[in-house]
Amino acid sequence: MITKGWLLPIALTMVLITEVSSQDCGQLLARLRQANKANLELLNSKMNSTIPQQCIEGVFSFSLKNKLPTNRDVSEEENAKVAIQEVLQQTGHIFRQNCTEMLWDEDSLRAFHAGLDQQSENLKSCLSASPRSRRIQLTSLRVKRYFRSLNDFLKEKEYNRCAWEIIQIQVKQCFLWIEKLIQEIQSKGMDAQIPAHI
Amino acid sequence: MCNVDVVDTTIILKWEWDNPCDLNVTFSTRYQQNQENEEISPDTWSAILECQDITTTECDLSSTILEYLENYTVGVRADTTQDYSPWADLTFCPFMNAKIGPPGVWLDSINGNEKIIILNPEINKPVKMWESENLCYNLTIWKNSSHPEEKTGPVFPGQFIHDLEPETTYCLKVNAFLPYNNGLYSPEYCKRTPKAWTGLPVPEHLQVHALNMKCVLYWDYLYEGNVSFLVQSLFGHKSRSSPDISKNWINVSGCENVQTAHCDISDFVGFDGIYYFQIQAVQNHKKSPWSKMQRFEPHRDNNLGPPSIKLNASEDSLQISVASPGEVENNSMSKLYPLTYQIWYWPNSSYNKKKEFVDKTSPPYVISGLSPSTLYCVQVQAFAQQYNKSSEFSNVSCIEIAKGNFLAVYIPIAIFVAVILLIIGFIYFTHFICKQVKYVFFPKCNPPLTIENIGGKDVSSSYLLTSEEPTEDCVVIVDNSSPNDVDLVDVKDLREQEEISQDSGNYSNNSGSKGSLQTTEQKET
């Protein structure tokens, strides 16, 4: 038997890189909230406490074509999770752009990426496997549009320092938004224990 | 009836026209970009210049539609020389409708490994649909035999494919995917694997043991000989965004030339993130193929060692000071995991461990309401709720609730009882004394008149004395020794008695006269 047992090892190889979904999804949001705080802290520590003089004008003239979805748009838990996952993944992407002008040291940048990747992967493994509703697709699309405008802005400004300052301010806003979303879901989760009220 | 076919940034509008009347028609197309939730505006149509007066039933929109995340409405109309049909409109978002194009794929044999090369579907394309997405890839592989059985699983570009049989033909195909977008399969690729590897064997069974974030990578290596090992690592975030992960492996410092079948990777890994590891055996200039890669996610895979505890007994309670796992080695896990502690305590005499949960808030933890003079034993386990992770148990530590505590509790009670007894005793004593004094000086009871002169002797003279000294001897002694006293009392008593008899006599007399008066009155009436 030449074929004996050859499939199993391949299957095992596959399993090795499969994201093991043994994550405790019930505690996902609590972990995510803690990790998001760490992201914010890291971002804050790397950002100037004041906007550099030469960038002030740029900050005021900066406006985004697209906005993040409102909290009302992502009121369902699954929808919010998709939105958060999209923010994390897109933030990872934007921070992989030419960031020599961003003045982050390599270790901090690596730690930032490692955190974003892990949170995004953990979230993915806890998302429902069923096809996503139109509403959820729309949420995802809105986040993508928002980050597309950030990307376009960076490109347009040729990844200069001021552009990065503005991007960091925007990403910080995203993390604060994530914090609010998680807070809302968690408080709603507690409400759900009590009979529904309108 | 029209539909749009989007693959990567190639957007083709297609429509059906069965030409029922055998007309000579051409087609015109138009489009507009829509804001979200906006109705189609009748005034903002633009013609698609490439697709005016065409005779084909499809139109390439790729150079017209460039905002892939926006919504577009496109329309098509049939024109004849005299007339034209109504517009058939279709609204869509290119990104949401897009399929991911087929990637390029092949296997490279490198030093005993088979590396899978996957080319991004949009490589070398000037505009990209998936630029800001991390494409995931699925590998389907089967043996080119009469009974092929497919196996499918995720794969990173540049990853080694293990456990392929030598000199065997395998076929494979790969497709990319995203949460909303399916990918088209690459063309099938078949390859005959090389001869069996005869060089240094591959290290096997990699696993990471992590305790209090002391992380050690272990592996098996059965080959005898003077072999050293090289450990490499790949960051998870690189693996998911890299076009070829084989370029992203980096040597783990301190594990570049190890002679043992394990290596401490603690200094290399941080708490956050996902890591992959692979190992190669090296002997002189010979190198083994790379091992299978092992995933390691510190915050999930790390184990918590035991916490350590210190006990203090006070009064009827136990104070437990808990040092979090690793704290003694100056590597406290409470900095990484929000920890709570579960405390088990039990009196040493019983085998029932009474379980008590204590919240994380402000140690030291106190267990109160314990019996004094008893040996209590305590064991503590840390719990990281966010990760559903329990630590090892601490050592069992025992302490006796001291006797001092017993006295401290019972002496006040004893004193209280004593005081109460004393007070009762005092009250009783005082009452007794008063009673005696009153009896002696103000006796209430007198002997009845009828026995005043029993036996021809004045009995009243000895009456009180008898009651005081019940023995006859006493009566005799008192009678003789203090006749004056007795006489005095006697006289007084007699006088009182006289007064009483007189009073009653008067009263009876009065009543008697009254009664006679009444009878006389009755007689008169």
JSON list of C-alpha atoms in Angstrom, two decimals, chain B residues 306-511:
[
{"chain": "B", "resi": 306, "resn": "PRO", "atom": "CA", "xyz": [1.51, 28.39, 41.67]},
{"chain": "B", "resi": 307, "resn": "PRO", "atom": "CA", "xyz": [0.93, 31.54, 43.67]},
{"chain": "B", "resi": 308, "resn": "SER", "atom": "CA", "xyz": [2.73, 31.63, 47.03]},
{"chain": "B", "resi": 309, "resn": "ILE", "atom": "CA", "xyz": [1.00, 32.35, 50.28]},
{"chain": "B", "resi": 310, "resn": "LYS", "atom": "CA", "xyz": [1.79, 33.59, 53.77]},
{"chain": "B", "resi": 311, "resn": "LEU", "atom": "CA", "xyz": [-0.59, 33.11, 56.66]},
{"chain": "B", "resi": 312, "resn": "ASN", "atom": "CA", "xyz": [-1.28, 35.18, 59.73]},
{"chain": "B", "resi": 313, "resn": "ALA", "atom": "CA", "xyz": [-3.76, 34.19, 62.39]},
{"chain": "B", "resi": 314, "resn": "SER", "atom": "CA", "xyz": [-5.52, 36.81, 64.43]},
{"chain": "B", "resi": 315, "resn": "GLU", "atom": "CA", "xyz": [-8.49, 36.44, 66.77]},
{"chain": "B", "resi": 316, "resn": "ASP", "atom": "CA", "xyz": [-10.89, 34.09, 64.98]},
{"chain": "B", "resi": 317, "resn": "SER", "atom": "CA", "xyz": [-9.67, 34.83, 61.49]},
{"chain": "B", "resi": 318, "resn": "LEU", "atom": "CA", "xyz": [-6.95, 34.03, 59.02]},
{"chain": "B", "resi": 319, "resn": "GLN", "atom": "CA", "xyz": [-5.12, 36.57, 56.95]},
{"chain": "B", "resi": 320, "resn": "ILE", "atom": "CA", "xyz": [-3.73, 35.27, 53.70]},
{"chain": "B", "resi": 321, "resn": "SER", "atom": "CA", "xyz": [-1.11, 37.23, 51.82]},
{"chain": "B", "resi": 322, "resn": "VAL", "atom": "CA", "xyz": [-0.89, 36.04, 48.23]},
{"chain": "B", "resi": 323, "resn": "ALA", "atom": "CA", "xyz": [2.03, 36.60, 45.89]},
{"chain": "B", "resi": 324, "resn": "SER", "atom": "CA", "xyz": [0.88, 36.14, 42.29]},
{"chain": "B", "resi": 325, "resn": "PRO", "atom": "CA", "xyz": [2.44, 33.41, 40.12]},
{"chain": "B", "resi": 326, "resn": "GLY", "atom": "CA", "xyz": [5.97, 34.43, 39.22]},
{"chain": "B", "resi": 327, "resn": "GLU", "atom": "CA", "xyz": [6.04, 37.31, 41.68]},
{"chain": "B", "resi": 328, "resn": "VAL", "atom": "CA", "xyz": [8.72, 35.65, 43.78]},
{"chain": "B", "resi": 329, "resn": "GLU", "atom": "CA", "xyz": [10.95, 35.44, 40.70]},
{"chain": "B", "resi": 330, "resn": "ASN", "atom": "CA", "xyz": [10.22, 39.10, 40.01]},
{"chain": "B", "resi": 331, "resn": "ASN", "atom": "CA", "xyz": [8.12, 38.18, 37.00]},
{"chain": "B", "resi": 332, "resn": "SER", "atom": "CA", "xyz": [4.62, 38.73, 38.27]},
{"chain": "B", "resi": 333, "resn": "MET", "atom": "CA", "xyz": [1.84, 37.31, 36.10]},
{"chain": "B", "resi": 334, "resn": "SER", "atom": "CA", "xyz": [-0.65, 39.75, 37.56]},
{"chain": "B", "resi": 335, "resn": "LYS", "atom": "CA", "xyz": [0.91, 42.36, 35.29]},
{"chain": "B", "resi": 336, "resn": "LEU", "atom": "CA", "xyz": [-0.10, 40.31, 32.27]},
{"chain": "B", "resi": 337, "resn": "TYR", "atom": "CA", "xyz": [-3.34, 38.67, 33.34]},
{"chain": "B", "resi": 338, "resn": "PRO", "atom": "CA", "xyz": [-6.06, 40.22, 35.50]},
{"chain": "B", "resi": 339, "resn": "LEU", "atom": "CA", "xyz": [-6.03, 37.60, 38.27]},
{"chain": "B", "resi": 340, "resn": "THR", "atom": "CA", "xyz": [-8.51, 36.55, 40.89]},
{"chain": "B", "resi": 341, "resn": "TYR", "atom": "CA", "xyz": [-7.77, 33.99, 43.58]},
{"chain": "B", "resi": 342, "resn": "GLN", "atom": "CA", "xyz": [-9.69, 30.97, 44.71]},
{"chain": "B", "resi": 343, "resn": "ILE", "atom": "CA", "xyz": [-8.94, 30.03, 48.27]},
{"chain": "B", "resi": 344, "resn": "TRP", "atom": "CA", "xyz": [-9.50, 26.59, 49.76]},
{"chain": "B", "resi": 345, "resn": "TYR", "atom": "CA", "xyz": [-9.30, 26.28, 53.54]},
{"chain": "B", "resi": 346, "resn": "TRP", "atom": "CA", "xyz": [-10.14, 23.51, 55.93]},
{"chain": "B", "resi": 347, "resn": "PRO", "atom": "CA", "xyz": [-9.54, 22.57, 59.55]},
{"chain": "B", "resi": 348, "resn": "ASN", "atom": "CA", "xyz": [-6.75, 20.03, 59.64]},
{"chain": "B", "resi": 349, "resn": "SER", "atom": "CA", "xyz": [-8.90, 17.47, 61.43]},
{"chain": "B", "resi": 350, "resn": "SER", "atom": "CA", "xyz": [-11.43, 17.16, 58.65]},
{"chain": "B", "resi": 351, "resn": "TYR", "atom": "CA", "xyz": [-11.01, 16.08, 55.11]},
{"chain": "B", "resi": 352, "resn": "ASN", "atom": "CA", "xyz": [-13.66, 18.42, 53.81]},
{"chain": "B", "resi": 353, "resn": "LYS", "atom": "CA", "xyz": [-12.03, 21.22, 51.97]},
{"chain": "B", "resi": 354, "resn": "LYS", "atom": "CA", "xyz": [-14.37, 24.14, 52.27]},
{"chain": "B", "resi": 355, "resn": "LYS", "atom": "CA", "xyz": [-14.01, 26.10, 49.12]},
{"chain": "B", "resi": 356, "resn": "GLU", "atom": "CA", "xyz": [-14.11, 29.83, 49.29]},
{"chain": "B", "resi": 357, "resn": "PHE", "atom": "CA", "xyz": [-13.80, 32.23, 46.41]},
{"chain": "B", "resi": 358, "resn": "VAL", "atom": "CA", "xyz": [-12.19, 35.53, 47.06]},
{"chain": "B", "resi": 359, "resn": "ASP", "atom": "CA", "xyz": [-12.30, 38.43, 44.67]},
{"chain": "B", "resi": 360, "resn": "LYS", "atom": "CA", "xyz": [-9.14, 40.03, 43.47]},
{"chain": "B", "resi": 361, "resn": "THR", "atom": "CA", "xyz": [-9.73, 43.25, 45.33]},
{"chain": "B", "resi": 362, "resn": "SER", "atom": "CA", "xyz": [-7.09, 44.35, 47.78]},
{"chain": "B", "resi": 363, "resn": "PRO", "atom": "CA", "xyz": [-5.23, 41.54, 49.45]},
{"chain": "B", "resi": 364, "resn": "PRO", "atom": "CA", "xyz": [-4.51, 40.34, 52.13]},
{"chain": "B", "resi": 365, "resn": "TYR", "atom": "CA", "xyz": [-7.57, 38.13, 52.10]},
{"chain": "B", "resi": 366, "resn": "VAL", "atom": "CA", "xyz": [-9.28, 37.41, 55.37]},
{"chain": "B", "resi": 367, "resn": "ILE", "atom": "CA", "xyz": [-11.32, 34.39, 56.36]},
{"chain": "B", "resi": 368, "resn": "SER", "atom": "CA", "xyz": [-13.18, 34.98, 59.58]},
{"chain": "B", "resi": 369, "resn": "GLY", "atom": "CA", "xyz": [-15.47, 33.01, 61.86]},
{"chain": "B", "resi": 370, "resn": "LEU", "atom": "CA", "xyz": [-12.95, 30.24, 62.46]},
{"chain": "B", "resi": 371, "resn": "SER", "atom": "CA", "xyz": [-12.84, 28.04, 65.57]},
{"chain": "B", "resi": 372, "resn": "PRO", "atom": "CA", "xyz": [-10.05, 28.84, 68.00]},
{"chain": "B", "resi": 373, "resn": "SER", "atom": "CA", "xyz": [-7.28, 26.41, 68.93]},
{"chain": "B", "resi": 374, "resn": "THR", "atom": "CA", "xyz": [-7.71, 24.70, 65.58]},
{"chain": "B", "resi": 375, "resn": "LEU", "atom": "CA", "xyz": [-5.10, 24.07, 62.92]},
{"chain": "B", "resi": 376, "resn": "TYR", "atom": "CA", "xyz": [-6.32, 25.45, 59.60]},
{"chain": "B", "resi": 377, "resn": "CYS", "atom": "CA", "xyz": [-4.79, 24.66, 56.23]},
{"chain": "B", "resi": 378, "resn": "VAL", "atom": "CA", "xyz": [-5.01, 26.88, 53.18]},
{"chain": "B", "resi": 379, "resn": "GLN", "atom": "CA", "xyz": [-4.35, 26.43, 49.49]},
{"chain": "B", "resi": 380, "resn": "VAL", "atom": "CA", "xyz": [-4.70, 29.07, 46.81]},
{"chain": "B", "resi": 381, "resn": "GLN", "atom": "CA", "xyz": [-5.16, 28.99, 43.06]},
{"chain": "B", "resi": 382, "resn": "ALA", "atom": "CA", "xyz": [-4.96, 31.98, 40.75]},
{"chain": "B", "resi": 383, "resn": "PHE", "atom": "CA", "xyz": [-7.53, 32.37, 37.97]},
{"chain": "B", "resi": 384, "resn": "ALA", "atom": "CA", "xyz": [-7.34, 34.53, 34.87]},
{"chain": "B", "resi": 385, "resn": "GLN", "atom": "CA", "xyz": [-10.98, 34.84, 33.91]},
{"chain": "B", "resi": 386, "resn": "GLN", "atom": "CA", "xyz": [-10.38, 36.58, 30.59]},
{"chain": "B", "resi": 387, "resn": "TYR", "atom": "CA", "xyz": [-8.44, 33.57, 29.39]},
{"chain": "B", "resi": 388, "resn": "ASN", "atom": "CA", "xyz": [-10.31, 30.94, 31.41]},
{"chain": "B", "resi": 389, "resn": "LYS", "atom": "CA", "xyz": [-6.93, 29.90, 32.72]},
{"chain": "B", "resi": 390, "resn": "SER", "atom": "CA", "xyz": [-6.22, 28.50, 36.19]},
{"chain": "B", "resi": 391, "resn": "SER", "atom": "CA", "xyz": [-2.82, 28.45, 37.83]},
{"chain": "B", "resi": 392, "resn": "GLU", "atom": "CA", "xyz": [-1.22, 25.54, 39.59]},
{"chain": "B", "resi": 393, "resn": "PHE", "atom": "CA", "xyz": [-2.15, 25.19, 43.26]},
{"chain": "B", "resi": 394, "resn": "SER", "atom": "CA", "xyz": [0.00, 26.89, 45.84]},
{"chain": "B", "resi": 395, "resn": "ASN", "atom": "CA", "xyz": [1.62, 24.76, 48.55]},
{"chain": "B", "resi": 396, "resn": "VAL", "atom": "CA", "xyz": [-0.65, 23.82, 51.42]},
{"chain": "B", "resi": 397, "resn": "SER", "atom": "CA", "xyz": [0.11, 26.13, 54.30]},
{"chain": "B", "resi": 398, "resn": "CYS", "atom": "CA", "xyz": [-1.26, 25.57, 57.81]},
{"chain": "B", "resi": 399, "resn": "ILE", "atom": "CA", "xyz": [-1.56, 27.75, 60.87]},
{"chain": "B", "resi": 400, "resn": "GLU", "atom": "CA", "xyz": [-3.16, 27.33, 64.29]},
{"chain": "B", "resi": 401, "resn": "ILE", "atom": "CA", "xyz": [-5.64, 29.84, 65.53]},
{"chain": "B", "resi": 402, "resn": "ALA", "atom": "CA", "xyz": [-3.86, 30.68, 68.81]},
{"chain": "B", "resi": 403, "resn": "LYS", "atom": "CA", "xyz": [-5.21, 30.00, 72.36]},
{"chain": "B", "resi": 404, "resn": "GLY", "atom": "CA", "xyz": [-4.70, 33.63, 73.14]},
{"chain": "B", "resi": 405, "resn": "ASN", "atom": "CA", "xyz": [-7.56, 34.14, 70.98]},
{"chain": "B", "resi": 406, "resn": "PHE", "atom": "CA", "xyz": [-9.60, 31.72, 73.05]},
{"chain": "B", "resi": 407, "resn": "LEU", "atom": "CA", "xyz": [-8.88, 33.64, 76.27]},
{"chain": "B", "resi": 408, "resn": "ALA", "atom": "CA", "xyz": [-9.43, 36.93, 74.60]},
{"chain": "B", "resi": 409, "resn": "VAL", "atom": "CA", "xyz": [-12.91, 35.79, 73.73]},
{"chain": "B", "resi": 410, "resn": "TYR", "atom": "CA", "xyz": [-13.87, 33.99, 76.95]},
{"chain": "B", "resi": 411, "resn": "ILE", "atom": "CA", "xyz": [-12.27, 36.07, 79.73]},
{"chain": "B", "resi": 412, "resn": "PRO", "atom": "CA", "xyz": [-14.63, 39.00, 79.23]},
{"chain": "B", "resi": 413, "resn": "ILE", "atom": "CA", "xyz": [-17.54, 36.60, 79.36]},
{"chain": "B", "resi": 414, "resn": "ALA", "atom": "CA", "xyz": [-16.17, 35.02, 82.53]},
{"chain": "B", "resi": 415, "resn": "ILE", "atom": "CA", "xyz": [-15.65, 38.44, 84.10]},
{"chain": "B", "resi": 416, "resn": "PHE", "atom": "CA", "xyz": [-19.12, 39.45, 83.12]},
{"chain": "B", "resi": 417, "resn": "VAL", "atom": "CA", "xyz": [-20.63, 36.36, 84.65]},
{"chain": "B", "resi": 418, "resn": "ALA", "atom": "CA", "xyz": [-18.57, 36.86, 87.82]},
{"chain": "B", "resi": 419, "resn": "VAL", "atom": "CA", "xyz": [-19.68, 40.46, 88.14]},
{"chain": "B", "resi": 420, "resn": "ILE", "atom": "CA", "xyz": [-23.31, 39.47, 87.68]},
{"chain": "B", "resi": 421, "resn": "LEU", "atom": "CA", "xyz": [-22.93, 36.79, 90.33]},
{"chain": "B", "resi": 422, "resn": "LEU", "atom": "CA", "xyz": [-21.28, 39.26, 92.68]},
{"chain": "B", "resi": 423, "resn": "ILE", "atom": "CA", "xyz": [-24.03, 41.79, 92.19]},
{"chain": "B", "resi": 424, "resn": "ILE", "atom": "CA", "xyz": [-26.69, 39.16, 92.80]},
{"chain": "B", "resi": 425, "resn": "GLY", "atom": "CA", "xyz": [-24.78, 38.01, 95.87]},
{"chain": "B", "resi": 426, "resn": "PHE", "atom": "CA", "xyz": [-24.47, 41.55, 97.16]},
{"chain": "B", "resi": 427, "resn": "ILE", "atom": "CA", "xyz": [-28.15, 42.28, 96.63]},
{"chain": "B", "resi": 428, "resn": "TYR", "atom": "CA", "xyz": [-29.08, 39.08, 98.40]},
{"chain": "B", "resi": 429, "resn": "PHE", "atom": "CA", "xyz": [-26.72, 39.84, 101.25]},
{"chain": "B", "resi": 430, "resn": "THR", "atom": "CA", "xyz": [-27.99, 43.40, 101.64]},
{"chain": "B", "resi": 431, "resn": "HIS", "atom": "CA", "xyz": [-31.53, 42.17, 101.58]},
{"chain": "B", "resi": 432, "resn": "PHE", "atom": "CA", "xyz": [-30.68, 39.63, 104.24]},
{"chain": "B", "resi": 433, "resn": "ILE", "atom": "CA", "xyz": [-29.06, 42.22, 106.50]},
{"chain": "B", "resi": 434, "resn": "CYS", "atom": "CA", "xyz": [-31.99, 44.61, 106.13]},
{"chain": "B", "resi": 435, "resn": "LYS", "atom": "CA", "xyz": [-34.37, 41.86, 106.94]},
{"chain": "B", "resi": 436, "resn": "GLN", "atom": "CA", "xyz": [-32.42, 41.01, 110.05]},
{"chain": "B", "resi": 437, "resn": "VAL", "atom": "CA", "xyz": [-32.23, 44.58, 111.23]},
{"chain": "B", "resi": 438, "resn": "LYS", "atom": "CA", "xyz": [-35.90, 45.09, 110.56]},
{"chain": "B", "resi": 439, "resn": "TYR", "atom": "CA", "xyz": [-36.72, 41.90, 112.40]},
{"chain": "B", "resi": 440, "resn": "VAL", "atom": "CA", "xyz": [-34.67, 42.83, 115.34]},
{"chain": "B", "resi": 441, "resn": "PHE", "atom": "CA", "xyz": [-35.83, 46.41, 115.70]},
{"chain": "B", "resi": 442, "resn": "PHE", "atom": "CA", "xyz": [-39.17, 46.48, 113.97]},
{"chain": "B", "resi": 443, "resn": "PRO", "atom": "CA", "xyz": [-40.69, 43.04, 114.19]},
{"chain": "B", "resi": 444, "resn": "LYS", "atom": "CA", "xyz": [-43.91, 42.77, 112.33]},
{"chain": "B", "resi": 445, "resn": "CYS", "atom": "CA", "xyz": [-45.29, 39.67, 113.88]},
{"chain": "B", "resi": 446, "resn": "ASN", "atom": "CA", "xyz": [-46.58, 39.48, 117.47]},
{"chain": "B", "resi": 447, "resn": "PRO", "atom": "CA", "xyz": [-47.64, 36.41, 119.28]},
{"chain": "B", "resi": 448, "resn": "PRO", "atom": "CA", "xyz": [-51.39, 36.02, 119.31]},
{"chain": "B", "resi": 449, "resn": "LEU", "atom": "CA", "xyz": [-53.05, 37.38, 122.42]},
{"chain": "B", "resi": 450, "resn": "THR", "atom": "CA", "xyz": [-54.41, 34.03, 123.35]},
{"chain": "B", "resi": 451, "resn": "ILE", "atom": "CA", "xyz": [-51.00, 32.65, 124.07]},
{"chain": "B", "resi": 452, "resn": "GLU", "atom": "CA", "xyz": [-49.69, 35.61, 126.02]},
{"chain": "B", "resi": 453, "resn": "ASN", "atom": "CA", "xyz": [-49.80, 33.84, 129.32]},
{"chain": "B", "resi": 454, "resn": "ILE", "atom": "CA", "xyz": [-49.11, 30.28, 128.52]},
{"chain": "B", "resi": 455, "resn": "GLY", "atom": "CA", "xyz": [-48.23, 28.25, 131.61]},
{"chain": "B", "resi": 456, "resn": "GLY", "atom": "CA", "xyz": [-48.82, 31.20, 133.93]},
{"chain": "B", "resi": 457, "resn": "LYS", "atom": "CA", "xyz": [-45.70, 32.86, 132.70]},
{"chain": "B", "resi": 458, "resn": "ASP", "atom": "CA", "xyz": [-45.45, 35.93, 130.52]},
{"chain": "B", "resi": 459, "resn": "VAL", "atom": "CA", "xyz": [-44.70, 34.25, 127.20]},
{"chain": "B", "resi": 460, "resn": "SER", "atom": "CA", "xyz": [-44.28, 37.47, 125.29]},
{"chain": "B", "resi": 461, "resn": "SER", "atom": "CA", "xyz": [-41.03, 38.09, 127.06]},
{"chain": "B", "resi": 462, "resn": "SER", "atom": "CA", "xyz": [-39.44, 35.12, 125.43]},
{"chain": "B", "resi": 463, "resn": "TYR", "atom": "CA", "xyz": [-41.38, 35.09, 122.19]},
{"chain": "B", "resi": 464, "resn": "LEU", "atom": "CA", "xyz": [-38.97, 37.11, 120.09]},
{"chain": "B", "resi": 465, "resn": "LEU", "atom": "CA", "xyz": [-36.00, 35.50, 121.58]},
{"chain": "B", "resi": 466, "resn": "THR", "atom": "CA", "xyz": [-37.34, 32.12, 120.75]},
{"chain": "B", "resi": 467, "resn": "SER", "atom": "CA", "xyz": [-37.85, 33.10, 117.20]},
{"chain": "B", "resi": 468, "resn": "GLU", "atom": "CA", "xyz": [-34.35, 34.52, 117.03]},
{"chain": "B", "resi": 469, "resn": "GLU", "atom": "CA", "xyz": [-32.71, 31.65, 118.83]},
{"chain": "B", "resi": 470, "resn": "PRO", "atom": "CA", "xyz": [-34.77, 28.61, 118.14]},
{"chain": "B", "resi": 471, "resn": "THR", "atom": "CA", "xyz": [-33.06, 26.51, 120.82]},
{"chain": "B", "resi": 472, "resn": "GLU", "atom": "CA", "xyz": [-34.53, 26.36, 124.28]},
{"chain": "B", "resi": 473, "resn": "ASP", "atom": "CA", "xyz": [-31.11, 26.96, 125.77]},
{"chain": "B", "resi": 474, "resn": "CYS", "atom": "CA", "xyz": [-30.96, 30.33, 124.21]},
{"chain": "B", "resi": 475, "resn": "VAL", "atom": "CA", "xyz": [-34.31, 31.21, 125.54]},
{"chain": "B", "resi": 476, "resn": "VAL", "atom": "CA", "xyz": [-33.09, 30.40, 128.98]},
{"chain": "B", "resi": 477, "resn": "ILE", "atom": "CA", "xyz": [-29.86, 32.33, 128.60]},
{"chain": "B", "resi": 478, "resn": "VAL", "atom": "CA", "xyz": [-31.45, 35.43, 127.19]},
{"chain": "B", "resi": 479, "resn": "ASP", "atom": "CA", "xyz": [-34.20, 35.30, 129.66]},
{"chain": "B", "resi": 480, "resn": "ASN", "atom": "CA", "xyz": [-31.76, 35.49, 132.48]},
{"chain": "B", "resi": 481, "resn": "SER", "atom": "CA", "xyz": [-29.00, 37.64, 131.09]},
{"chain": "B", "resi": 482, "resn": "SER", "atom": "CA", "xyz": [-30.96, 40.59, 129.69]},
{"chain": "B", "resi": 483, "resn": "PRO", "atom": "CA", "xyz": [-34.23, 40.90, 131.46]},
{"chain": "B", "resi": 484, "resn": "ASN", "atom": "CA", "xyz": [-34.33, 44.70, 131.11]},
{"chain": "B", "resi": 485, "resn": "ASP", "atom": "CA", "xyz": [-34.20, 44.66, 127.35]},
{"chain": "B", "resi": 486, "resn": "VAL", "atom": "CA", "xyz": [-36.84, 42.13, 127.16]},
{"chain": "B", "resi": 487, "resn": "ASP", "atom": "CA", "xyz": [-38.95, 43.97, 129.62]},
{"chain": "B", "resi": 488, "resn": "LEU", "atom": "CA", "xyz": [-38.67, 47.12, 127.65]},
{"chain": "B", "resi": 489, "resn": "VAL", "atom": "CA", "xyz": [-39.81, 45.49, 124.52]},
{"chain": "B", "resi": 490, "resn": "ASP", "atom": "CA", "xyz": [-42.38, 43.64, 126.41]},
{"chain": "B", "resi": 491, "resn": "VAL", "atom": "CA", "xyz": [-43.79, 46.77, 127.92]},
{"chain": "B", "resi": 492, "resn": "LYS", "atom": "CA", "xyz": [-43.86, 48.49, 124.59]},
{"chain": "B", "resi": 493, "resn": "ASP", "atom": "CA", "xyz": [-45.50, 45.56, 122.97]},
{"chain": "B", "resi": 494, "resn": "LEU", "atom": "CA", "xyz": [-48.07, 45.35, 125.58]},
{"chain": "B", "resi": 495, "resn": "ARG", "atom": "CA", "xyz": [-48.84, 48.97, 125.29]},
{"chain": "B", "resi": 496, "resn": "GLU", "atom": "CA", "xyz": [-49.27, 48.71, 121.57]},
{"chain": "B", "resi": 497, "resn": "GLN", "atom": "CA", "xyz": [-51.44, 45.73, 122.00]},
{"chain": "B", "resi": 498, "resn": "GLU", "atom": "CA", "xyz": [-53.53, 47.60, 124.48]},
{"chain": "B", "resi": 499, "resn": "GLU", "atom": "CA", "xyz": [-54.01, 50.48, 122.12]},
{"chain": "B", "resi": 500, "resn": "ILE", "atom": "CA", "xyz": [-55.11, 48.20, 119.35]},
{"chain": "B", "resi": 501, "resn": "SER", "atom": "CA", "xyz": [-57.65, 46.45, 121.59]},
{"chain": "B", "resi": 502, "resn": "GLN", "atom": "CA", "xyz": [-58.91, 49.73, 122.75]},
{"chain": "B", "resi": 503, "resn": "ASP", "atom": "CA", "xyz": [-59.29, 51.00, 119.26]},
{"chain": "B", "resi": 504, "resn": "SER", "atom": "CA", "xyz": [-61.17, 48.01, 118.17]},
{"chain": "B", "resi": 505, "resn": "GLY", "atom": "CA", "xyz": [-63.30, 48.25, 121.24]},
{"chain": "B", "resi": 506, "resn": "ASN", "atom": "CA", "xyz": [-64.23, 51.79, 120.45]},
{"chain": "B", "resi": 507, "resn": "TYR", "atom": "CA", "xyz": [-64.96, 50.95, 116.94]},
{"chain": "B", "resi": 508, "resn": "SER", "atom": "CA", "xyz": [-67.17, 48.06, 117.85]},
{"chain": "B", "resi": 509, "resn": "ASN", "atom": "CA", "xyz": [-68.88, 50.18, 120.40]},
{"chain": "B", "resi": 510, "resn": "ASN", "atom": "CA", "xyz": [-69.58, 52.84, 117.90]},
{"chain": "B", "resi": 511, "resn": "SER", "atom": "CA", "xyz": [-70.85, 50.42, 115.43]}
]
